[in-house]
Amino acid sequence: MKLGIGYVLFMLVIGGVAITANAQKSGATAPGLTQLEKMTSRFAPTPLRVDTSKLSPGDQQALVKLIEAAGILNDLFLRQMWSGNIALYSWLQKDTTPVGKARLHYFWLNKGPWSDIDEYRAFLPGVPPRKLPGANFYPENMSKQDFESWVAMLPEDQQKEAKGFFSVIRWKEQTEPQKSGPKSSSARSSASTANRELISVPYSEEYKEDLTQAANLLREAAALTDNGSLKKFLNLRADAFLSDDYYESDLSWMDLDAPLDITIGPYETYNDEIFGYKAAFEAYVNVRDEEETAKLSTFSRLLQHIEDNLPIDPQYRNSKLGTTAAIRVVDQILATGDGAHGVQTAAYNLPNDERIVQQKGSKRVMLKNIQEAKFRSVLLPIARRTLSKSALVDVNFELFFTHILAHELMHGLGPHQINVQGRDTTVRAELKEIYSAIEEAKADVTGLFALQYMMDHAKDLGLGDTLPSDAAAQRQLYTTYLASSFRTLRFGLNDAHGKGMAMQFNFFTDKGAYVEHADGTFSVDLDKIKLAVAELDHDLLTLEAQGDYAGAKQMLDELAVVRTPLKRTLDSLQEIPTDIEPIFSTAEELAPSMKQQPAVKPMRKKKTR
Ligand code: ZN
């Protein structure tokens, strides 16, 4: 599961819909140069430079191999998204007119001819009007029914493979699609599907050439690194690319804790909008952030102490917290494939394989430099427009990121297993569809509470320089949080984070902790916000402890709304970029031969089994 810093789904407020709706009505003309440039400008170009000088000499050499391996996954992902993608990309590269260049740019940003943040509407002529629900995991003219009736007739082990993460579905004796250009996919008659049979082709066969090349590079990197956990993961993942059995390598990825950090493979299934079965390839090549890693371990040691002091009735506190979820903080050097289109991933939780999650839990990787880039390109402009002049100086990235860390840790605190009128149950089961909104708000507010608590007791807790705790730092924490709440709210209330944030915004405003000024800007009342945070945290934790669905529902109905002053403020943010467009400067310098752009391959006959 991955998260952008904002939540991507509802872009109405950003004007995305207005941009393409006109152009794409029933096959109308594709956006022209001006429109394309406007669409592209929603992503602020941001060079990503990462200091790799502290890596060991072996890791520095391994890094080059990993960048090259990751680059191959761009090519692979383009193939997975659409059968016409590679040919289209090569056609775009030959077009040197201004509109051709603008198309190529936006294509690469989306890794396809459909605009991610405009509900995947086409921005190029001659392509399907929207991303295909089955991407290129299934034949374009296969119906859901075709698949289901075929699977029903298979023996159990073959059913498993057909529905598995790591295979594509094809018509038997279907040859690879024509590579003649963007119009090639338009009309394959569904009548011709009669009497044809589906087959499942494992990724290791379907993408043999690319996966073999990537596996070789992973093995070369494994031979170069001096870190045991990285060596083990790379060798096992190379094996998995060729065997389609990712289990052992997923386990070893959970144990990976190395200065040079990588996530590479087929993971998320969002792009399979028919069944959600098929995993798309992606890679993230990272360097561990040692400073944040140290901060994290300090905070982790204090979790039980914070739990014991949460602002709730002591009977609801958990006297023995379970093991905390694995978290890594890294700086990203390169992202490719599914990890590099549309809104950029700021953090991800993997793996998705339930067997691993049961056995070892999952690991959360937080991309600090991506968060910082978004902070500078999106949050600071929002702050300039929404905060009073005197508040603006208090917007601070370090405290922004520290709160995000605290948020993640706080999901582990507070009530989870509860007892309601003698019945053992869970908060999730009791709060049902509103659980996520309440739990996200709880993590936010408990994060503020915990940081305030640590700031108040910094000396006793021996925090040293880990967390600044003076009055300025406290102002920075809450003011930055206020600015970031506008960023979250911009994405609308359909998302759990948006709902939870609207509730907090109105609660704090009603308590006089957020103050609106005559010129429409906002600031924080430091004394009032401390009290309001403890009060709201008490309410949220108590709702969870009591599994109080009715109470939680009432609170959301009253507070998770956009009132007029907030609406006015959000409306004023339309011209601010939605996200960043990363430019992988360090990766390009270290591995100039990196396959950023896929080569067009000669047609070859697809194997059948
Ligand atoms: Zn959360």
XYZ file of N, CA, C and O and ligand atoms in Angstrom, residues 407 411 440 497, ligand 1:
17
model
N 3.068 10.164 13.940
C 1.774 9.645 13.471
C 1.863 8.130 13.248
O 1.012 7.372 13.715
N -0.132 4.875 15.639
C -1.102 3.846 15.240
C -0.982 2.626 16.155
O -1.949 1.899 16.351
N -7.179 7.573 11.821
C -6.204 8.520 11.260
C -6.150 9.795 12.093
O -5.074 10.339 12.360
N -8.217 10.327 5.601
C -7.331 11.359 6.146
C -7.997 12.736 6.056
O -7.873 13.551 6.955
Zn -1.986 6.854 9.410
